[in-house]
Coordinates of C-alpha atoms in Angstrom, one line a residue:
M21 CA 41.8 4.5 16.9
Q22 CA 38.4 2.7 16.7
D23 CA 36.7 1.6 13.8
L24 CA 33.6 2.6 14.2
I25 CA 31.2 5.4 16.5
I26 CA 27.6 5.2 16.6
I27 CA 25.6 7.7 17.5
G28 CA 22.5 5.9 18.8
S29 CA 21.0 2.4 20.0
G30 CA 17.5 2.3 18.0
P31 CA 17.2 -0.3 15.6
G32 CA 19.9 1.6 13.6
G33 CA 22.0 1.7 15.7
Y34 CA 22.6 -1.6 18.0
H35 CA 21.4 -3.8 14.7
T36 CA 24.7 -2.0 12.9
A37 CA 26.5 -2.7 16.4
V38 CA 25.9 -6.4 16.7
Y39 CA 26.6 -6.4 12.9
A40 CA 30.2 -4.9 12.9
A41 CA 31.2 -6.4 15.5
Q42 CA 30.4 -9.7 14.2
H43 CA 32.7 -8.6 10.7
G44 CA 36.0 -7.2 13.1
L45 CA 34.9 -4.5 13.1
S46 CA 35.8 -2.6 17.2
V47 CA 32.7 0.2 18.1
T48 CA 31.1 2.1 20.4
I49 CA 28.1 3.3 20.3
V50 CA 26.3 5.9 22.7
E51 CA 22.4 6.4 23.5
R52 CA 22.2 9.8 25.3
A53 CA 18.6 8.5 26.8
Q54 CA 17.4 4.1 26.7
A55 CA 18.5 1.3 25.2
G56 CA 16.5 0.3 21.9
G57 CA 15.5 4.0 21.0
T58 CA 11.8 5.4 19.5
C59 CA 10.8 1.6 18.1
L60 CA 11.5 -0.3 21.3
N61 CA 10.7 2.7 23.6
C62 CA 7.4 4.6 23.0
G63 CA 7.4 3.5 18.9
C64 CA 6.8 0.3 17.3
I65 CA 6.6 -1.9 20.3
P66 CA 4.5 -0.4 23.0
T67 CA 2.2 0.1 20.2
K68 CA 1.4 -3.6 19.1
A69 CA 1.5 -4.3 22.5
I70 CA -1.3 -2.2 23.2
C71 CA -2.8 -3.7 19.8
R72 CA -3.0 -7.1 21.2
S73 CA -4.6 -6.4 23.8
A74 CA -6.9 -4.4 21.5
E75 CA -7.3 -7.7 19.2
V76 CA -7.9 -9.8 22.4
A77 CA -10.9 -7.7 23.6
D78 CA -12.2 -7.6 20.3
T79 CA -11.8 -11.6 19.7
L80 CA -13.9 -11.9 23.2
R81 CA -16.5 -10.3 22.0
E82 CA -17.3 -12.0 19.4
A83 CA -17.4 -15.3 21.2
E84 CA -20.6 -16.5 20.5
D85 CA -19.4 -16.3 16.8
Y86 CA -17.1 -19.2 17.4
G87 CA -19.4 -21.3 19.1
L88 CA -18.9 -19.7 22.7
R89 CA -20.9 -19.0 25.8
P90 CA -20.7 -15.1 25.4
V91 CA -18.1 -13.2 27.6
E92 CA -18.4 -9.5 29.2
V93 CA -15.3 -7.8 28.2
A94 CA -13.8 -5.2 30.4
P95 CA -10.6 -4.2 29.5
D96 CA -8.5 -2.4 32.5
F97 CA -6.8 0.1 31.2
A98 CA -4.2 0.2 33.9
R99 CA -3.2 -3.3 33.5
I100 CA -3.1 -3.3 29.5
M101 CA -0.5 -0.6 30.1
Q102 CA 1.5 -1.8 32.9
R103 CA 1.6 -5.2 29.9
K104 CA 3.0 -2.8 27.5
D105 CA 5.6 -1.9 30.2
A106 CA 6.9 -4.9 31.3
I107 CA 7.4 -6.3 27.5
V108 CA 9.6 -2.9 27.2
E109 CA 11.4 -3.6 29.4
Q110 CA 12.4 -7.5 28.8
L111 CA 13.4 -6.4 25.7
R112 CA 15.1 -3.6 26.3
S113 CA 17.3 -5.7 28.7
G114 CA 17.7 -8.1 25.5
V115 CA 19.3 -5.2 23.4
E116 CA 21.1 -3.5 27.1
Q117 CA 22.9 -7.3 26.9
L118 CA 23.7 -6.8 23.3
M119 CA 25.6 -4.2 23.8
T120 CA 28.1 -6.3 26.0
L121 CA 29.2 -8.8 23.3
P122 CA 33.4 -8.4 22.5
G123 CA 34.1 -5.4 20.2
I124 CA 31.2 -3.4 21.7
T125 CA 31.6 -0.3 24.0
Y126 CA 28.1 0.8 25.1
I127 CA 28.5 4.4 26.5
K128 CA 25.1 6.4 28.3
G129 CA 25.3 10.4 27.3
V130 CA 24.7 13.2 25.1
A131 CA 27.2 13.1 21.6
R132 CA 28.6 15.4 19.7
V133 CA 30.2 15.8 16.5
R134 CA 33.2 17.4 16.8
G135 CA 34.8 16.9 13.4
P136 CA 35.7 13.6 10.7
H137 CA 36.8 11.3 12.9
E138 CA 35.5 12.6 16.6
V139 CA 32.8 13.0 18.9
D140 CA 32.7 14.3 22.1
V141 CA 30.2 12.7 24.6
D142 CA 29.4 15.1 28.0
G143 CA 33.5 16.0 28.0
T144 CA 35.2 12.8 26.6
R145 CA 36.6 13.3 23.5
L146 CA 36.4 9.7 21.3
E147 CA 38.1 8.9 17.9
A148 CA 37.1 6.7 15.1
R149 CA 37.9 5.9 11.5
N150 CA 34.1 6.4 10.5
I151 CA 30.7 7.8 12.6
I152 CA 27.1 6.2 11.9
L153 CA 24.8 8.3 12.7
A154 CA 21.3 6.7 14.4
T155 CA 19.8 9.2 16.2
G156 CA 16.2 8.4 15.1
S157 CA 13.1 10.9 15.2
L158 CA 10.5 12.6 17.1
P159 CA 6.7 13.1 16.8
K160 CA 6.4 16.2 14.9
R161 CA 4.0 18.9 16.8
L162 CA 2.1 21.2 14.4
P163 CA 2.3 24.7 14.1
L164 CA -1.7 24.6 15.5
P165 CA -3.3 27.1 18.4
G166 CA -4.0 25.0 21.4
A167 CA -1.8 22.6 20.6
E168 CA 0.4 23.7 24.1
L169 CA -3.0 22.2 26.0
E170 CA -3.0 20.0 28.9
G171 CA -4.8 16.8 27.2
V172 CA -3.3 17.7 24.0
L173 CA -0.8 14.7 23.3
D174 CA 2.2 13.4 20.9
S175 CA 2.2 9.1 20.6
T176 CA 5.1 9.0 23.2
A177 CA 2.6 11.1 25.9
A178 CA 0.0 8.4 25.0
L179 CA 1.8 5.8 24.8
A180 CA 2.5 6.8 28.8
L181 CA -1.0 7.5 29.9
T182 CA -1.9 5.5 33.1
E183 CA -5.9 6.0 32.7
K184 CA -8.2 5.2 30.0
P185 CA -9.8 8.7 28.4
A186 CA -13.5 8.1 27.8
S187 CA -12.9 10.2 24.0
L188 CA -10.0 10.8 22.4
V189 CA -9.6 12.7 18.9
I190 CA -6.9 12.1 16.5
I191 CA -5.2 14.7 14.3
G192 CA -3.8 12.2 11.1
A193 CA -4.3 9.5 9.7
G194 CA -1.3 8.2 9.0
V195 CA 0.5 4.6 10.0
I196 CA 0.2 6.4 14.1
G197 CA -3.0 8.1 13.6
M198 CA -4.6 4.8 12.5
E199 CA -2.8 2.4 14.5
M200 CA -4.0 4.5 17.6
A201 CA -7.7 4.9 16.4
S202 CA -7.8 1.2 15.9
A203 CA -6.9 0.1 19.3
F204 CA -8.4 3.0 21.8
A205 CA -11.4 2.3 19.9
S206 CA -11.0 -1.1 20.5
L207 CA -10.2 -0.7 23.8
G208 CA -14.1 1.0 24.4
V209 CA -12.5 4.2 23.7
N210 CA -15.0 6.8 21.6
V211 CA -12.4 8.1 18.9
S212 CA -12.8 10.5 16.3
V213 CA -10.1 11.3 13.1
V214 CA -9.7 14.7 11.3
E215 CA -7.1 14.4 8.5
F216 CA -6.3 17.3 5.9
L217 CA -6.3 14.4 3.2
K218 CA -9.1 12.9 1.0
E219 CA -7.7 9.5 2.0
C220 CA -5.8 7.8 4.7
L221 CA -2.2 6.0 4.8
P222 CA -1.1 8.1 1.4
M223 CA 1.4 4.9 1.0
L224 CA -1.3 2.3 0.4
D225 CA -2.8 2.2 -2.3
A226 CA -5.7 4.2 -2.2
D227 CA -8.0 1.7 -3.2
I228 CA -7.0 -0.8 -0.1
A229 CA -6.9 2.3 2.1
K230 CA -10.9 3.7 1.3
R231 CA -11.5 0.4 2.2
L232 CA -10.4 -0.4 5.6
R233 CA -11.1 3.1 6.4
Q234 CA -14.9 1.6 6.2
S235 CA -14.1 -1.3 8.0
M236 CA -12.8 0.3 10.6
S237 CA -15.9 3.4 10.5
K238 CA -17.9 -0.2 11.1
R239 CA -16.5 -0.2 14.4
G240 CA -17.2 3.2 15.4
V241 CA -14.3 5.4 14.5
E242 CA -15.3 8.7 13.2
F243 CA -13.6 10.0 10.3
Y244 CA -13.4 13.8 9.6
M245 CA -11.8 13.7 5.7
Q246 CA -10.3 16.5 4.0
S247 CA -10.2 18.9 7.0
A248 CA -8.3 21.3 7.9
C249 CA -7.4 21.8 11.5
K250 CA -7.4 25.6 12.8
E251 CA -7.1 25.6 16.4
I252 CA -7.6 23.4 19.6
V253 CA -9.4 25.0 22.2
R254 CA -10.5 24.3 25.8
E255 CA -13.9 23.9 26.9
G256 CA -14.3 22.6 31.2
G257 CA -12.8 19.5 30.7
L258 CA -13.3 18.7 27.0
L259 CA -10.9 19.8 24.5
R260 CA -12.7 21.4 20.8
V261 CA -10.8 20.7 18.1
V262 CA -12.1 22.5 14.8
F263 CA -11.0 22.6 11.6
E264 CA -12.2 23.3 7.9
R265 CA -13.9 20.7 5.5
K266 CA -15.3 21.6 2.5
G267 CA -15.5 24.9 2.8
K268 CA -17.5 25.4 6.0
E269 CA -16.6 25.1 9.9
E270 CA -16.8 22.4 12.1
S271 CA -15.2 20.7 15.3
V272 CA -15.4 17.7 17.5
V273 CA -15.1 17.4 21.0
A274 CA -13.1 15.1 23.1
E275 CA -11.4 14.4 26.4
K276 CA -8.2 13.7 24.9
V277 CA -6.7 14.7 21.3
L278 CA -3.6 12.8 19.4
I279 CA -1.4 14.9 17.9
A280 CA -0.4 11.8 14.6
T281 CA 0.9 14.3 12.3
G282 CA 4.2 12.1 11.6
R283 CA 7.8 12.0 12.7
A284 CA 10.7 14.2 12.3
P285 CA 14.5 13.7 11.9
Q286 CA 16.5 13.7 15.5
T287 CA 19.2 16.1 15.1
D288 CA 19.1 18.4 18.1
G289 CA 22.1 18.6 20.0
L290 CA 24.6 16.8 17.2
G291 CA 26.2 19.8 16.1
L292 CA 25.7 19.1 12.7
D293 CA 26.4 22.6 11.6
E294 CA 29.9 23.0 13.6
A295 CA 30.8 19.7 11.8
G296 CA 30.2 20.5 8.4
I297 CA 27.3 18.0 8.2
A298 CA 24.7 18.8 5.4
T299 CA 20.7 19.0 6.1
E300 CA 17.7 19.6 4.3
R301 CA 13.9 19.8 6.0
G302 CA 15.8 18.8 8.8
A303 CA 17.2 15.6 7.4
V304 CA 21.0 14.7 7.6
V305 CA 21.6 14.8 3.7
T306 CA 22.9 11.3 2.3
D307 CA 24.6 10.7 -0.8
N308 CA 23.9 6.8 -2.7
N309 CA 26.4 5.3 0.1
L310 CA 24.6 6.9 2.8
R311 CA 27.5 8.9 3.8
T312 CA 27.0 12.7 5.1
S313 CA 28.5 15.8 3.0
V314 CA 31.4 14.6 5.6
P315 CA 32.9 11.1 3.9
S316 CA 34.2 9.4 7.2
I317 CA 29.8 10.2 8.7
Y318 CA 27.1 8.5 7.6
A319 CA 23.7 8.8 9.0
V320 CA 21.5 5.6 8.6
G321 CA 17.3 5.7 9.7
D322 CA 15.3 7.9 10.4
V323 CA 17.8 11.0 10.6
N324 CA 18.1 10.7 6.9
A325 CA 14.7 10.6 6.2
R326 CA 14.6 8.3 3.5
C327 CA 12.7 5.4 4.5
M328 CA 11.3 5.9 8.1
L329 CA 10.9 2.7 8.9
A330 CA 12.4 0.6 11.8
H331 CA 13.6 -2.1 9.7
A332 CA 14.9 0.4 6.6
A333 CA 17.1 1.9 9.7
T334 CA 18.3 -2.1 10.3
M335 CA 19.0 -2.7 6.4
Q336 CA 20.7 0.4 5.9
G337 CA 23.1 0.0 9.0
K338 CA 24.3 -3.1 7.5
A339 CA 24.7 -1.7 3.7
V340 CA 26.8 0.3 5.5
V341 CA 28.7 -2.2 7.4
D342 CA 29.3 -3.8 4.7
H343 CA 30.2 -1.4 2.8
L344 CA 33.0 -0.2 5.0
L345 CA 34.3 -3.7 5.2
S346 CA 34.5 -3.7 1.3
G347 CA 36.1 -0.8 0.7
A348 CA 34.6 0.3 -2.5
D349 CA 33.6 3.7 -3.5
T350 CA 31.8 3.2 -6.4
T351 CA 29.1 1.3 -4.9
D352 CA 24.8 2.3 -4.6
I353 CA 24.1 0.5 -1.3
V354 CA 20.3 3.1 -1.5
G355 CA 20.2 0.8 -5.1
L356 CA 20.4 -2.4 -3.2
P357 CA 17.0 -4.4 -3.5
C358 CA 17.2 -5.0 0.6
L359 CA 16.3 -1.1 0.5
K360 CA 14.5 -0.9 -2.6
V361 CA 11.9 -3.4 -1.8
M362 CA 11.1 -2.7 1.0
P363 CA 8.0 -3.9 2.8
S364 CA 5.7 -2.5 6.0
A365 CA 3.0 -3.0 7.8
I366 CA -0.3 -1.1 9.5
F367 CA -1.2 -3.5 12.7
T368 CA -4.6 -2.0 12.6
R369 CA -8.0 -4.0 12.4
P370 CA -8.1 -5.9 10.2
E371 CA -4.5 -5.8 9.4
A372 CA -2.5 -3.9 6.7
A373 CA -0.1 -4.2 4.7
C374 CA 2.1 -3.3 1.3
V375 CA 5.1 -2.7 -0.5
G376 CA 6.0 -2.1 -3.9
L377 CA 4.6 0.2 -6.1
D378 CA 0.3 0.8 -6.1
E379 CA -1.9 0.7 -9.0
D380 CA -1.3 4.5 -9.3
A381 CA 2.7 4.9 -9.0
A382 CA 2.8 2.1 -11.2
R383 CA 0.5 3.8 -13.9
E384 CA 2.4 6.9 -13.7
L385 CA 5.8 4.8 -13.8
L386 CA 4.2 2.1 -17.1
G387 CA 2.7 5.3 -18.8
E388 CA -0.2 2.7 -19.2
K389 CA -2.5 1.4 -16.4
P390 CA -0.7 -1.7 -14.8
V391 CA -2.1 -5.7 -14.7
V392 CA -4.1 -5.7 -11.7
K393 CA -4.5 -9.3 -10.0
K394 CA -7.0 -8.9 -6.5
S395 CA -8.0 -11.7 -4.8
M396 CA -10.7 -11.6 -1.6
Y397 CA -10.5 -13.1 1.8
R398 CA -13.9 -13.9 1.9
A399 CA -13.0 -16.6 -1.0
N400 CA -10.6 -17.8 1.2
G401 CA -11.0 -21.1 3.1
K402 CA -8.7 -20.8 6.3
A403 CA -10.2 -16.8 6.1
V404 CA -13.7 -18.3 6.2
A405 CA -12.6 -21.1 9.2
M406 CA -11.0 -18.1 11.3
G407 CA -13.7 -15.5 10.6
E408 CA -11.5 -13.3 9.2
T409 CA -13.9 -12.3 5.6
E410 CA -13.0 -8.4 5.5
G411 CA -10.2 -8.5 3.1
L412 CA -8.7 -7.7 0.0
L413 CA -5.0 -8.9 -1.9
K414 CA -3.6 -6.2 -4.8
L415 CA -1.0 -7.2 -7.0
I416 CA 0.6 -4.6 -9.2
C417 CA 2.0 -5.8 -12.8
D418 CA 3.6 -4.9 -15.3
A419 CA 2.4 -6.2 -19.0
A420 CA 5.4 -8.8 -19.0
G421 CA 3.8 -9.9 -15.5
T422 CA 6.6 -8.9 -13.6
V423 CA 5.7 -8.1 -9.9
L424 CA 5.6 -4.1 -9.0
G425 CA 4.3 -4.2 -6.0
C426 CA 1.7 -5.9 -3.7
H427 CA -1.0 -4.1 -1.7
V428 CA -3.1 -5.6 1.2
Y429 CA -5.8 -5.3 4.4
G430 CA -7.3 -8.1 6.5
A431 CA -5.8 -10.8 9.0
H432 CA -2.0 -11.4 8.9
A433 CA -1.7 -8.7 5.7
A434 CA 1.9 -8.4 7.3
D435 CA 2.5 -11.9 6.5
L436 CA 1.2 -11.9 2.8
V437 CA 3.3 -8.7 2.1
Q438 CA 6.5 -10.5 3.4
E439 CA 6.3 -13.7 0.7
V440 CA 6.0 -11.1 -2.1
S441 CA 8.7 -9.0 -0.6
A442 CA 10.9 -11.6 -0.7
L443 CA 9.6 -13.1 -3.9
M444 CA 10.6 -9.6 -5.5
H445 CA 13.7 -9.6 -4.5
T446 CA 14.5 -12.2 -7.5
G447 CA 12.0 -10.5 -9.9
V448 CA 9.2 -13.0 -9.2
T449 CA 6.6 -13.2 -12.4
V450 CA 3.3 -13.9 -11.8
N451 CA 3.8 -17.2 -13.8
G452 CA 6.8 -17.7 -11.3
L453 CA 4.0 -17.2 -8.3
A454 CA 1.5 -19.3 -9.2
D455 CA 4.0 -22.2 -10.0
I456 CA 4.7 -21.9 -5.6
T457 CA 2.5 -24.6 -3.5
H458 CA 1.2 -22.9 -1.0
I459 CA -0.1 -25.0 2.4
H460 CA -3.8 -25.3 2.3
P461 CA -5.5 -24.7 4.5
T462 CA -4.3 -20.9 5.0
L463 CA -4.4 -17.3 4.3
S464 CA -1.3 -17.3 1.7
E465 CA -3.2 -19.7 -0.8
I466 CA -5.1 -15.8 -1.5
L467 CA -2.1 -14.6 -2.9
W468 CA -2.1 -18.2 -5.3
E469 CA -5.7 -17.4 -5.7
A470 CA -5.0 -14.0 -6.9
V471 CA -2.4 -15.1 -9.9
H472 CA -5.2 -18.1 -11.0

């Protein structure tokens, strides 16, 4: 009997397989689609490849601002998508190579859980002491009349486009919707965003989210906030999205419609009910050690819906393997700093990122207004030299100066938040942060200036 079977080869699967094998466990990993999972094949990586092309297009348009002769920018959408595909294929090949490491058996096929230690893969029975479900997620589809019409896309279909649409309506202003809006607008698409909530990107501090949305509006993205979609109808060669805003019916027309209303755990065909694995609202229920209701079976990543980020899946998988290796039954995996301090980024233009509590959540936790320290990009020498003066950093602290969160929008926001994330693992205070020397001139001084 093997030590471990992992179902799914996304970040929560392949990283976990490699880590387990490096620590002497025998691992079988099963994948029914393509190595690398959603993140690599139809999520994080292809989206970032397109975002990079969009960023280059914007930079070329601004050539005169840097003392260069004007440049005519003509995005070749087909070539942009071909570049995206080549990047995905290169990285997928790398994951497939990792799956050949000693101690790992990689199987292509459809897995179904048959019991606490048994998995069926296309009729072949596999056994292991423990099983990890790492099957990821799928795009959510709204129960919206007209959602099945031709030209209505989910994020996977949008990333597979070969021709640039002249116009695009995006339903949803979460991470996927905002990144797609930013990239497609930079590539010359007329973009509108329809969002039910009052503000975009609910994981961000409301002040940061509002400023980012306003910045994108200046670049031509049209936002319809607090708007409840009612239906999508076809009108000739176009699609009309009908929504209610402030008690009035409105609509917007485009060539394509992207439904970007989040993702749902991928559990289809896993046989969870037969195996006695509990679910709630479509997600696999896990305890504080990421065990399912069957103690020998764990679930990591999007399928447990605790934190639907690729790097969260990676760290959950590592924590599970450490738990298996230690043999401990009383640990609290989800209480570990690596899972509690979870940074995230939104690769719009400008970029945004966050870690920890926002101002409102900190006020609710503390029962009083938190200490908020701010720093503007326009006051930073490197930002001015880069021509990236649009941006704000907010550091959220308690009265003792302990850093509870950091929310940023602006160039390289993710890099600034990553530094704060690392420091939050140590329980850093603003005084401790102020004592850390930051290279001059760098954008990291924006953080340093916030605490002085």
